[in-house]
Structure formats: C-alpha cells, structure tokens
Amino acid sequence: MLIIGNKHSSYALFSISSLLAASDQAAKLLVQQSMAYGESISVTPFFNWVHVWNTGAAFSLFANGGGWQRYFLIGIAVVVSIFLIKLILENRHKGEAFAYSLILGGAMGNLIDRIFRGYVVDSFDFYWRDWHWPAFNLADIAIVTGALLFVSGSLLGEKTNTNTNPDRQG
C-alpha cells in the first residue's frame, strides 16, 4: 500500500485507527439513540440489529464480575494500546503495522465505551435458527480482522517487505 510506504506511514496508520474508533463510536451512538436497550430488529433471516451491553470481555467473559472487570479491562486496553502504538511507530513490516492499526482502532473503540459508559455497546447479532453468536460491534470486527491479518502474515508471509528507516537501524 502506497500510503503506508511513505515517510508519514505512522500517521496514516494512526489515522486508520482513529477512523475505526470514531466509526465504532458513531455506530454505537446511533444504536443508543434509536433503539431501546434489549431491542432487536430483524434485518435478514440470519442477522438482527440489536442494542445490548457487555460489561465483560469477548464472549461476555467476566461479565458477572461485580464491577472490578471494568477497571481491569480498561487497564488491559490501555497497556495493549500503548504497546500497539510502540509497534506501529517501529513499523518494521507494513502488513503487521496495518494489522496493529486495526487492533488499536478496535481497542480504542471499546476502551472509550468502558471509560464513559461502563460497558461496551454491541449491535450485530448473527444467528442460525435458535443459536446466536454472541453480539459484537465494529470495534470487535477491527480487532479480529487485525489479529487474523497478523496471524496469516506471520504464517504465510516473508518479512522482506520492511518499512524500516535504514538510518534507524543499528
């Protein structure tokens, strides 16, 4: 990607993260403004648009923790975000850096929710008959997509496409 190959690639990657976090927040605001908590709108035979809250992590892990999990998950998100920012700034490999920017954008979207709402707003509900995949949001999609890109790049790609500044190598 040309935009990542130029001198300002870290800015482009942080822009992608910021755009993802802002889009996630806009979608969550739309859900909260237009739907009552617990409301579900059938869109297709396998997808509902819903308004649910998750006080836990993925798959509602720790959701019944009594409140401690909010601060625990905020702490984890802050530490992971700082680490991802460091990795993006190092920007050793274009594909990895792009994956990190997607994960950072998703982490920031859910972090904003936990700080200001105390829970994460989820709105996508895919199902088959009576079986529902746990509801999720745009931030979750960005995190999973970034993780899949990172894993696939690690397993399949060679790290010959570096974006390291030769002046910074020691």
Tab-separated table of N, CA and C in Angstrom:
chain	number	residue	atom	x	y	z
A	1	MET	N	0.839	-1.177	0.000
A	1	MET	CA	0.000	0.000	0.000
A	1	MET	C	0.879	1.233	0.000
A	2	LEU	N	0.632	2.065	-0.965
A	2	LEU	CA	1.450	3.245	-1.153
A	2	LEU	C	1.411	4.170	0.056
A	3	ILE	N	0.238	4.339	0.628
A	3	ILE	CA	0.119	5.295	1.731
A	3	ILE	C	0.945	4.868	2.936
A	4	ILE	N	1.168	3.577	3.085
A	4	ILE	CA	1.943	3.101	4.224
A	4	ILE	C	3.431	3.151	3.915
A	5	GLY	N	3.787	3.188	2.635
A	5	GLY	CA	5.182	3.159	2.269
A	5	GLY	C	5.868	4.503	2.317
A	6	ASN	N	5.152	5.578	2.549
A	6	ASN	CA	5.803	6.883	2.542
A	6	ASN	C	6.329	7.259	3.918
A	7	LYS	N	6.894	8.407	3.985
A	7	LYS	CA	7.546	8.882	5.202
A	7	LYS	C	6.590	9.033	6.381
A	8	HIS	N	5.341	9.326	6.110
A	8	HIS	CA	4.361	9.585	7.161
A	8	HIS	C	3.493	8.363	7.437
A	9	SER	N	4.022	7.192	7.244
A	9	SER	CA	3.221	5.991	7.381
A	9	SER	C	2.628	5.825	8.778
A	10	SER	N	3.334	6.186	9.805
A	10	SER	CA	2.772	6.063	11.151
A	10	SER	C	1.540	6.942	11.298
A	11	TYR	N	1.571	8.112	10.695
A	11	TYR	CA	0.402	8.998	10.752
A	11	TYR	C	-0.784	8.380	10.019
A	12	ALA	N	-0.518	7.748	8.875
A	12	ALA	CA	-1.597	7.083	8.136
A	12	ALA	C	-2.175	5.945	8.960
A	13	LEU	N	-1.319	5.178	9.609
A	13	LEU	CA	-1.791	4.055	10.422
A	13	LEU	C	-2.577	4.545	11.636
A	14	PHE	N	-2.109	5.608	12.273
A	14	PHE	CA	-2.873	6.168	13.396
A	14	PHE	C	-4.187	6.786	12.911
A	15	SER	N	-4.201	7.301	11.692
A	15	SER	CA	-5.448	7.821	11.116
A	15	SER	C	-6.451	6.700	10.911
A	16	ILE	N	-5.972	5.558	10.438
A	16	ILE	CA	-6.856	4.398	10.268
A	16	ILE	C	-7.427	3.991	11.627
A	17	SER	N	-6.588	3.920	12.631
A	17	SER	CA	-7.052	3.561	13.986
A	17	SER	C	-8.094	4.559	14.485
A	18	SER	N	-7.812	5.832	14.299
A	18	SER	CA	-8.739	6.872	14.767
A	18	SER	C	-10.060	6.812	14.018
A	19	LEU	N	-9.996	6.583	12.714
A	19	LEU	CA	-11.222	6.482	11.907
A	19	LEU	C	-12.059	5.291	12.351
A	20	LEU	N	-11.405	4.178	12.625
A	20	LEU	CA	-12.131	2.996	13.107
A	20	LEU	C	-12.788	3.266	14.456
A	21	ALA	N	-12.044	3.858	15.376
A	21	ALA	CA	-12.611	4.143	16.698
A	21	ALA	C	-13.774	5.133	16.580
A	22	ALA	N	-13.619	6.149	15.727
A	22	ALA	CA	-14.698	7.132	15.551
A	22	ALA	C	-15.924	6.496	14.888
A	23	SER	N	-15.707	5.647	13.896
A	23	SER	CA	-16.831	4.967	13.230
A	23	SER	C	-17.549	4.048	14.214
A	24	ASP	N	-16.784	3.350	15.032
A	24	ASP	CA	-17.374	2.474	16.041
A	24	ASP	C	-18.223	3.281	17.014
A	25	GLN	N	-17.693	4.397	17.474
A	25	GLN	CA	-18.452	5.243	18.398
A	25	GLN	C	-19.705	5.822	17.746
A	26	ALA	N	-19.621	6.195	16.473
A	26	ALA	CA	-20.793	6.720	15.762
A	26	ALA	C	-21.878	5.651	15.639
A	27	ALA	N	-21.473	4.418	15.318
A	27	ALA	CA	-22.455	3.336	15.201
A	27	ALA	C	-23.108	3.055	16.556
A	28	LYS	N	-22.314	3.072	17.622
A	28	LYS	CA	-22.856	2.827	18.963
A	28	LYS	C	-23.787	3.952	19.395
A	29	LEU	N	-23.439	5.172	19.064
A	29	LEU	CA	-24.310	6.299	19.383
A	29	LEU	C	-25.638	6.183	18.640
A	30	LEU	N	-25.558	5.791	17.379
A	30	LEU	CA	-26.774	5.587	16.588
A	30	LEU	C	-27.667	4.527	17.224
A	31	VAL	N	-27.067	3.425	17.649
A	31	VAL	CA	-27.837	2.356	18.295
A	31	VAL	C	-28.478	2.865	19.579
A	32	GLN	N	-27.705	3.567	20.408
A	32	GLN	CA	-28.245	4.041	21.681
A	32	GLN	C	-29.310	5.116	21.504
A	33	GLN	N	-29.191	5.913	20.463
A	33	GLN	CA	-30.169	6.978	20.217
A	33	GLN	C	-31.454	6.469	19.574
A	34	SER	N	-31.366	5.365	18.823
A	34	SER	CA	-32.521	4.932	18.033
A	34	SER	C	-33.210	3.678	18.555
A	35	MET	N	-32.571	2.970	19.505
A	35	MET	CA	-33.162	1.720	19.975
A	35	MET	C	-33.164	1.681	21.500
A	36	ALA	N	-34.178	1.053	22.048
A	36	ALA	CA	-34.211	0.827	23.493
A	36	ALA	C	-33.269	-0.317	23.837
A	37	TYR	N	-32.756	-0.306	25.076
A	37	TYR	CA	-31.891	-1.400	25.495
A	37	TYR	C	-32.643	-2.728	25.372
A	38	GLY	N	-31.989	-3.710	24.741
A	38	GLY	CA	-32.605	-5.024	24.571
A	38	GLY	C	-33.424	-5.163	23.307
A	39	GLU	N	-33.665	-4.073	22.603
A	39	GLU	CA	-34.459	-4.123	21.374
A	39	GLU	C	-33.696	-4.841	20.272
A	40	SER	N	-34.426	-5.537	19.426
A	40	SER	CA	-33.839	-6.276	18.324
A	40	SER	C	-34.666	-6.034	17.068
A	41	ILE	N	-33.981	-5.722	15.974
A	41	ILE	CA	-34.651	-5.503	14.698
A	41	ILE	C	-34.140	-6.554	13.723
A	42	SER	N	-35.046	-7.362	13.191
A	42	SER	CA	-34.667	-8.389	12.235
A	42	SER	C	-34.343	-7.744	10.892
A	43	VAL	N	-33.151	-7.987	10.390
A	43	VAL	CA	-32.706	-7.413	9.124
A	43	VAL	C	-32.745	-8.465	8.026
A	44	THR	N	-32.219	-9.651	8.310
A	44	THR	CA	-32.247	-10.770	7.368
A	44	THR	C	-32.635	-12.027	8.147
A	45	PRO	N	-32.810	-13.163	7.472
A	45	PRO	CA	-33.135	-14.408	8.199
A	45	PRO	C	-32.000	-14.909	9.098
A	46	PHE	N	-30.838	-14.271	9.060
A	46	PHE	CA	-29.707	-14.709	9.890
A	46	PHE	C	-29.025	-13.562	10.638
A	47	PHE	N	-29.584	-12.340	10.560
A	47	PHE	CA	-28.938	-11.189	11.186
A	47	PHE	C	-29.970	-10.252	11.799
A	48	ASN	N	-29.718	-9.882	13.059
A	48	ASN	CA	-30.528	-8.885	13.759
A	48	ASN	C	-29.650	-7.699	14.127
A	49	TRP	N	-30.236	-6.523	14.092
A	49	TRP	CA	-29.597	-5.324	14.620
A	49	TRP	C	-30.114	-5.193	16.039
A	50	VAL	N	-29.234	-5.228	17.030
A	50	VAL	CA	-29.666	-5.275	18.428
A	50	VAL	C	-29.005	-4.160	19.224
A	51	HIS	N	-29.536	-3.926	20.416
A	51	HIS	CA	-28.940	-2.992	21.354
A	51	HIS	C	-28.750	-3.724	22.675
A	52	VAL	N	-27.529	-4.221	22.876
A	52	VAL	CA	-27.199	-4.921	24.114
A	52	VAL	C	-25.896	-4.367	24.673
A	53	TRP	N	-25.681	-4.604	25.941
A	53	TRP	CA	-24.471	-4.124	26.606
A	53	TRP	C	-23.660	-5.321	27.071
A	54	ASN	N	-22.349	-5.160	27.058
A	54	ASN	CA	-21.450	-6.189	27.557
A	54	ASN	C	-20.520	-5.539	28.578
A	55	THR	N	-20.654	-5.945	29.836
A	55	THR	CA	-19.777	-5.407	30.875
A	55	THR	C	-18.490	-6.219	30.994
A	56	GLY	N	-18.396	-7.300	30.213
A	56	GLY	CA	-17.214	-8.150	30.270
A	56	GLY	C	-16.358	-8.005	29.033
A	57	ALA	N	-15.573	-9.041	28.789
A	57	ALA	CA	-14.679	-9.067	27.631
A	57	ALA	C	-15.369	-9.859	26.515
A	58	ALA	N	-14.584	-10.367	25.585
A	58	ALA	CA	-15.130	-11.146	24.476
A	58	ALA	C	-15.951	-12.316	25.004
A	59	PHE	N	-17.055	-12.580	24.323
A	59	PHE	CA	-17.980	-13.653	24.696
A	59	PHE	C	-18.508	-13.467	26.121
A	60	SER	N	-18.586	-12.215	26.560
A	60	SER	CA	-19.097	-11.854	27.894
A	60	SER	C	-18.275	-12.445	29.024
A	61	LEU	N	-17.018	-12.760	28.758
A	61	LEU	CA	-16.123	-13.248	29.797
A	61	LEU	C	-16.012	-12.194	30.894
A	62	PHE	N	-16.162	-12.553	32.130
A	62	PHE	CA	-16.123	-11.685	33.318
A	62	PHE	C	-17.345	-10.752	33.410
A	63	ALA	N	-18.363	-10.948	32.620
A	63	ALA	CA	-19.500	-10.024	32.605
A	63	ALA	C	-20.216	-9.957	33.958
A	64	ASN	N	-20.169	-11.004	34.718
A	64	ASN	CA	-20.828	-11.019	36.031
A	64	ASN	C	-19.826	-10.835	37.162
A	65	GLY	N	-18.789	-10.080	36.903
A	65	GLY	CA	-17.713	-9.905	37.879
A	65	GLY	C	-18.027	-8.946	38.999
A	66	GLY	N	-19.113	-8.215	38.942
A	66	GLY	CA	-19.477	-7.304	40.014
A	66	GLY	C	-18.893	-5.906	39.901
A	67	GLY	N	-18.190	-5.602	38.818
A	67	GLY	CA	-17.696	-4.245	38.594
A	67	GLY	C	-16.184	-4.123	38.480
A	68	TRP	N	-15.445	-5.021	39.139
A	68	TRP	CA	-13.989	-4.952	39.081
A	68	TRP	C	-13.484	-5.098	37.667
A	69	GLN	N	-14.221	-5.866	36.841
A	69	GLN	CA	-13.753	-6.173	35.491
A	69	GLN	C	-13.671	-4.927	34.615
A	70	ARG	N	-14.483	-3.920	34.918
A	70	ARG	CA	-14.435	-2.684	34.133
A	70	ARG	C	-13.032	-2.078	34.203
A	71	TYR	N	-12.500	-1.929	35.394
A	71	TYR	CA	-11.189	-1.299	35.567
A	71	TYR	C	-10.066	-2.228	35.107
A	72	PHE	N	-10.252	-3.513	35.313
A	72	PHE	CA	-9.285	-4.497	34.836
A	72	PHE	C	-9.182	-4.440	33.316
A	73	LEU	N	-10.327	-4.434	32.637
A	73	LEU	CA	-10.327	-4.407	31.169
A	73	LEU	C	-9.853	-3.060	30.631
A	74	ILE	N	-10.148	-1.973	31.348
A	74	ILE	CA	-9.614	-0.657	30.953
A	74	ILE	C	-8.086	-0.691	31.039
A	75	GLY	N	-7.550	-1.244	32.122
A	75	GLY	CA	-6.106	-1.343	32.291
A	75	GLY	C	-5.456	-2.164	31.191
A	76	ILE	N	-6.060	-3.293	30.881
A	76	ILE	CA	-5.514	-4.133	29.809
A	76	ILE	C	-5.551	-3.383	28.475
A	77	ALA	N	-6.663	-2.716	28.198
A	77	ALA	CA	-6.787	-1.992	26.921
A	77	ALA	C	-5.757	-0.870	26.819
A	78	VAL	N	-5.507	-0.179	27.923
A	78	VAL	CA	-4.521	0.910	27.899
A	78	VAL	C	-3.121	0.347	27.651
A	79	VAL	N	-2.769	-0.709	28.359
A	79	VAL	CA	-1.433	-1.306	28.188
A	79	VAL	C	-1.260	-1.837	26.762
A	80	VAL	N	-2.270	-2.552	26.274
A	80	VAL	CA	-2.187	-3.103	24.910
A	80	VAL	C	-2.113	-1.972	23.885
A	81	SER	N	-2.884	-0.916	24.091
A	81	SER	CA	-2.861	0.206	23.142
A	81	SER	C	-1.501	0.880	23.115
A	82	ILE	N	-0.897	1.071	24.281
A	82	ILE	CA	0.446	1.674	24.324
A	82	ILE	C	1.452	0.776	23.604
A	83	PHE	N	1.355	-0.517	23.818
A	83	PHE	CA	2.248	-1.461	23.149
A	83	PHE	C	2.041	-1.421	21.630
A	84	LEU	N	0.774	-1.360	21.189
A	84	LEU	CA	0.487	-1.301	19.747
A	84	LEU	C	1.013	0.002	19.146
A	85	ILE	N	0.878	1.098	19.869
A	85	ILE	CA	1.421	2.378	19.383
A	85	ILE	C	2.933	2.265	19.201
A	86	LYS	N	3.599	1.639	20.155
A	86	LYS	CA	5.043	1.440	20.045
A	86	LYS	C	5.373	0.598	18.811
A	87	LEU	N	4.621	-0.485	18.602
A	87	LEU	CA	4.876	-1.340	17.443
A	87	LEU	C	4.618	-0.602	16.130
A	88	ILE	N	3.577	0.214	16.097
A	88	ILE	CA	3.286	0.980	14.877
A	88	ILE	C	4.408	1.980	14.612
A	89	LEU	N	4.907	2.610	15.659
A	89	LEU	CA	5.994	3.577	15.480
A	89	LEU	C	7.273	2.889	14.997
A	90	GLU	N	7.519	1.674	15.464
A	90	GLU	CA	8.671	0.919	14.972
A	90	GLU	C	8.454	0.502	13.533
A	91	ASN	N	7.202	0.110	13.209
A	91	ASN	CA	6.763	-0.120	11.836
A	91	ASN	C	7.760	-0.938	11.026
A	92	ARG	N	8.146	-2.077	11.556
A	92	ARG	CA	9.129	-2.906	10.879
A	92	ARG	C	8.594	-3.594	9.635
A	93	HIS	N	7.329	-3.912	9.604
A	93	HIS	CA	6.739	-4.634	8.484
A	93	HIS	C	5.376	-4.013	8.186
A	94	LYS	N	5.136	-3.692	6.920
A	94	LYS	CA	3.916	-2.973	6.539
A	94	LYS	C	2.652	-3.726	6.915
A	95	GLY	N	2.604	-5.019	6.612
A	95	GLY	CA	1.410	-5.805	6.904
A	95	GLY	C	1.125	-5.879	8.393
A	96	GLU	N	2.166	-6.096	9.169
A	96	GLU	CA	1.990	-6.147	10.618
A	96	GLU	C	1.524	-4.802	11.153
A	97	ALA	N	2.122	-3.741	10.669
A	97	ALA	CA	1.752	-2.413	11.148
A	97	ALA	C	0.287	-2.114	10.833
A	98	PHE	N	-0.177	-2.523	9.660
A	98	PHE	CA	-1.588	-2.321	9.314
A	98	PHE	C	-2.476	-3.133	10.255
A	99	ALA	N	-2.085	-4.384	10.525
A	99	ALA	CA	-2.851	-5.214	11.466
A	99	ALA	C	-2.885	-4.557	12.849
A	100	TYR	N	-1.751	-4.034	13.281
A	100	TYR	CA	-1.713	-3.357	14.589
A	100	TYR	C	-2.642	-2.144	14.605
A	101	SER	N	-2.708	-1.417	13.499
A	101	SER	CA	-3.572	-0.230	13.465
A	101	SER	C	-5.045	-0.623	13.567
A	102	LEU	N	-5.424	-1.753	12.948
A	102	LEU	CA	-6.809	-2.219	13.069
A	102	LEU	C	-7.114	-2.629	14.510
A	103	ILE	N	-6.197	-3.363	15.115
A	103	ILE	CA	-6.411	-3.796	16.505
A	103	ILE	C	-6.463	-2.582	17.429
A	104	LEU	N	-5.586	-1.618	17.202
A	104	LEU	CA	-5.581	-0.401	18.026
A	104	LEU	C	-6.903	0.356	17.894
A	105	GLY	N	-7.402	0.488	16.679
A	105	GLY	CA	-8.682	1.178	16.473
A	105	GLY	C	-9.822	0.482	17.206
A	106	GLY	N	-9.859	-0.833	17.126
A	106	GLY	CA	-10.896	-1.586	17.836
A	106	GLY	C	-10.747	-1.477	19.345
A	107	ALA	N	-9.508	-1.587	19.809
A	107	ALA	CA	-9.268	-1.478	21.257
A	107	ALA	C	-9.689	-0.106	21.768
A	108	MET	N	-9.387	0.935	21.002
A	108	MET	CA	-9.756	2.293	21.414
A	108	MET	C	-11.278	2.466	21.436
A	109	GLY	N	-11.965	1.899	20.440
A	109	GLY	CA	-13.431	1.990	20.406
A	109	GLY	C	-14.067	1.378	21.640
A	110	ASN	N	-13.612	0.186	22.010
A	110	ASN	CA	-14.172	-0.466	23.200
A	110	ASN	C	-13.671	0.183	24.486
A	111	LEU	N	-12.452	0.714	24.466
A	111	LEU	CA	-11.932	1.421	25.653
A	111	LEU	C	-12.762	2.666	25.947
A	112	ILE	N	-13.111	3.407	24.924
A	112	ILE	CA	-13.949	4.605	25.103
A	112	ILE	C	-15.283	4.216	25.752
A	113	ASP	N	-15.853	3.118	25.285
A	113	ASP	CA	-17.111	2.645	25.882
A	113	ASP	C	-16.940	2.342	27.366
A	114	ARG	N	-15.910	1.594	27.696
A	114	ARG	CA	-15.726	1.176	29.098
A	114	ARG	C	-15.472	2.371	30.007
A	115	ILE	N	-14.734	3.355	29.514
A	115	ILE	CA	-14.442	4.532	30.342
A	115	ILE	C	-15.699	5.370	30.552
A	116	PHE	N	-16.420	5.675	29.478
A	116	PHE	CA	-17.531	6.632	29.576
A	116	PHE	C	-18.897	5.997	29.821
A	117	ARG	N	-19.089	4.734	29.452
A	117	ARG	CA	-20.390	4.105	29.643
A	117	ARG	C	-20.354	3.037	30.747
A	118	GLY	N	-19.183	2.459	30.967
A	118	GLY	CA	-19.072	1.364	31.927
A	118	GLY	C	-19.364	0.007	31.313
A	119	TYR	N	-19.653	-0.031	30.056
A	119	TYR	CA	-19.957	-1.264	29.324
A	119	TYR	C	-19.699	-0.997	27.842
A	120	VAL	N	-19.664	-2.085	27.070
A	120	VAL	CA	-19.488	-1.978	25.626
A	120	VAL	C	-20.841	-2.204	24.956
A	121	VAL	N	-21.181	-1.344	24.025
A	121	VAL	CA	-22.434	-1.483	23.275
A	121	VAL	C	-22.190	-2.427	22.103
A	122	ASP	N	-23.000	-3.468	22.015
A	122	ASP	CA	-22.931	-4.412	20.894
A	122	ASP	C	-24.208	-4.312	20.079
A	123	SER	N	-24.080	-4.511	18.765
A	123	SER	CA	-25.259	-4.323	17.917
A	123	SER	C	-25.410	-5.339	16.790
A	124	PHE	N	-24.413	-6.158	16.531
A	124	PHE	CA	-24.521	-7.152	15.452
A	124	PHE	C	-24.837	-8.511	16.056
A	125	ASP	N	-25.932	-9.109	15.630
A	125	ASP	CA	-26.367	-10.410	16.138
A	125	ASP	C	-26.592	-11.348	14.966
A	126	PHE	N	-25.647	-12.259	14.735
A	126	PHE	CA	-25.808	-13.276	13.695
A	126	PHE	C	-26.302	-14.553	14.359
A	127	TYR	N	-27.191	-15.252	13.656
A	127	TYR	CA	-27.766	-16.456	14.259
A	127	TYR	C	-28.163	-17.465	13.189
A	128	TRP	N	-28.323	-18.679	13.660
A	128	TRP	CA	-28.851	-19.757	12.831
A	128	TRP	C	-29.889	-20.477	13.666
A	129	ARG	N	-31.146	-20.395	13.233
A	129	ARG	CA	-32.291	-20.942	13.962
A	129	ARG	C	-32.306	-20.375	15.389
A	130	ASP	N	-32.110	-21.193	16.407
A	130	ASP	CA	-32.127	-20.696	17.783
A	130	ASP	C	-30.737	-20.414	18.338
A	131	TRP	N	-29.710	-20.669	17.535
A	131	TRP	CA	-28.341	-20.479	18.008
A	131	TRP	C	-27.838	-19.096	17.588
A	132	HIS	N	-27.444	-18.285	18.554
A	132	HIS	CA	-26.941	-16.932	18.289
A	132	HIS	C	-25.467	-16.847	18.634
A	133	TRP	N	-24.677	-16.323	17.687
A	133	TRP	CA	-23.295	-15.972	18.005
A	133	TRP	C	-23.364	-14.789	18.968
A	134	PRO	N	-22.472	-14.681	19.944
A	134	PRO	CA	-22.536	-13.514	20.838
A	134	PRO	C	-22.502	-12.196	20.054
A	135	ALA	N	-23.353	-11.269	20.453
A	135	ALA	CA	-23.426	-9.966	19.766
A	135	ALA	C	-22.066	-9.270	19.830
A	136	PHE	N	-21.781	-8.512	18.794
A	136	PHE	CA	-20.496	-7.821	18.731
A	136	PHE	C	-20.682	-6.472	18.054
A	137	ASN	N	-19.577	-5.754	17.854
A	137	ASN	CA	-19.652	-4.401	17.289
A	137	ASN	C	-18.527	-4.183	16.283
A	138	LEU	N	-18.449	-2.985	15.727
A	138	LEU	CA	-17.437	-2.662	14.723
A	138	LEU	C	-16.029	-2.765	15.306
A	139	ALA	N	-15.850	-2.374	16.559
A	139	ALA	CA	-14.534	-2.471	17.197
A	139	ALA	C	-14.075	-3.924	17.262
A	140	ASP	N	-14.996	-4.817	17.578
A	140	ASP	CA	-14.652	-6.241	17.630
A	140	ASP	C	-14.240	-6.746	16.249
A	141	ILE	N	-14.941	-6.293	15.213
A	141	ILE	CA	-14.590	-6.699	13.848
A	141	ILE	C	-13.175	-6.239	13.510
A	142	ALA	N	-12.839	-5.007	13.889
A	142	ALA	CA	-11.498	-4.488	13.609
A	142	ALA	C	-10.429	-5.292	14.358
A	143	ILE	N	-10.696	-5.627	15.617
A	143	ILE	CA	-9.733	-6.399	16.411
A	143	ILE	C	-9.515	-7.782	15.790
A	144	VAL	N	-10.607	-8.457	15.460
A	144	VAL	CA	-10.490	-9.809	14.902
A	144	VAL	C	-9.814	-9.760	13.526
A	145	THR	N	-10.199	-8.792	12.690
A	145	THR	CA	-9.575	-8.671	11.371
A	145	THR	C	-8.078	-8.406	11.500
A	146	GLY	N	-7.703	-7.499	12.386
A	146	GLY	CA	-6.287	-7.214	12.616
A	146	GLY	C	-5.540	-8.442	13.114
A	147	ALA	N	-6.144	-9.168	14.028
A	147	ALA	CA	-5.499	-10.377	14.562
A	147	ALA	C	-5.337	-11.431	13.467
A	148	LEU	N	-6.372	-11.595	12.635
A	148	LEU	CA	-6.275	-12.565	11.543
A	148	LEU	C	-5.208	-12.154	10.532
A	149	LEU	N	-5.123	-10.872	10.223
A	149	LEU	CA	-4.079	-10.388	9.314
A	149	LEU	C	-2.696	-10.642	9.898
A	150	PHE	N	-2.547	-10.380	11.182
A	150	PHE	CA	-1.263	-10.597	11.839
A	150	PHE	C	-0.876	-12.071	11.797
A	151	VAL	N	-1.810	-12.945	12.157
A	151	VAL	CA	-1.516	-14.384	12.186
A	151	VAL	C	-1.236	-14.905	10.780
A	152	SER	N	-2.080	-14.520	9.811
A	152	SER	CA	-1.859	-15.001	8.443
A	152	SER	C	-0.549	-14.466	7.879
A	153	GLY	N	-0.233	-13.227	8.176
A	153	GLY	CA	1.037	-12.677	7.717
A	153	GLY	C	2.221	-13.372	8.353
A	154	SER	N	2.072	-13.739	9.612
A	154	SER	CA	3.144	-14.440	10.308
A	154	SER	C	3.342	-15.853	9.772
A	155	LEU	N	2.230	-16.498	9.422
A	155	LEU	CA	2.319	-17.881	8.955
A	155	LEU	C	2.684	-17.981	7.479
A	156	LEU	N	2.182	-17.057	6.675
A	156	LEU	CA	2.321	-17.181	5.228
A	156	LEU	C	3.353	-16.257	4.604
A	157	GLY	N	3.576	-15.121	5.194
A	157	GLY	CA	4.401	-14.117	4.542
A	157	GLY	C	5.841	-14.122	4.983
A	158	GLU	N	6.657	-13.685	4.071
A	158	GLU	CA	8.041	-13.442	4.419
A	158	GLU	C	8.136	-12.005	4.884
A	159	LYS	N	9.065	-11.718	5.713
A	159	LYS	CA	9.229	-10.373	6.220
A	159	LYS	C	10.266	-9.610	5.408
A	160	THR	N	10.118	-9.695	4.080
A	160	THR	CA	11.042	-8.982	3.214
A	160	THR	C	10.544	-7.594	2.877
A	161	ASN	N	9.254	-7.340	3.113
A	161	ASN	CA	8.651	-6.064	2.770
A	161	ASN	C	8.718	-5.145	3.978
A	162	THR	N	9.879	-4.719	4.329
A	162	THR	CA	10.039	-3.908	5.530
A	162	THR	C	9.820	-2.443	5.229
A	163	ASN	N	9.499	-1.721	6.248
A	163	ASN	CA	9.280	-0.291	6.127
A	163	ASN	C	10.181	0.447	7.110
A	164	THR	N	11.262	-0.195	7.475
A	164	THR	CA	12.167	0.379	8.448
A	164	THR	C	13.040	1.427	7.790
A	165	ASN	N	13.237	2.498	8.490
A	165	ASN	CA	14.127	3.539	8.016
A	165	ASN	C	15.561	3.053	8.181
A	166	PRO	N	16.338	2.935	7.083
A	166	PRO	CA	17.682	2.393	7.189
A	166	PRO	C	18.571	3.225	8.100
A	167	ASP	N	18.253	4.510	8.284
A	167	ASP	CA	19.062	5.350	9.163
A	167	ASP	C	18.890	4.985	10.625
A	168	ARG	N	17.764	4.315	10.967
A	168	ARG	CA	17.472	3.992	12.362
A	168	ARG	C	17.994	2.623	12.759
A	169	GLN	N	18.471	1.835	11.795
A	169	GLN	CA	18.962	0.507	12.134
A	169	GLN	C	20.333	0.610	12.793
A	170	GLY	N	20.556	-0.263	13.771
A	170	GLY	CA	21.811	-0.194	14.480
A	170	GLY	C	22.773	-1.247	14.159
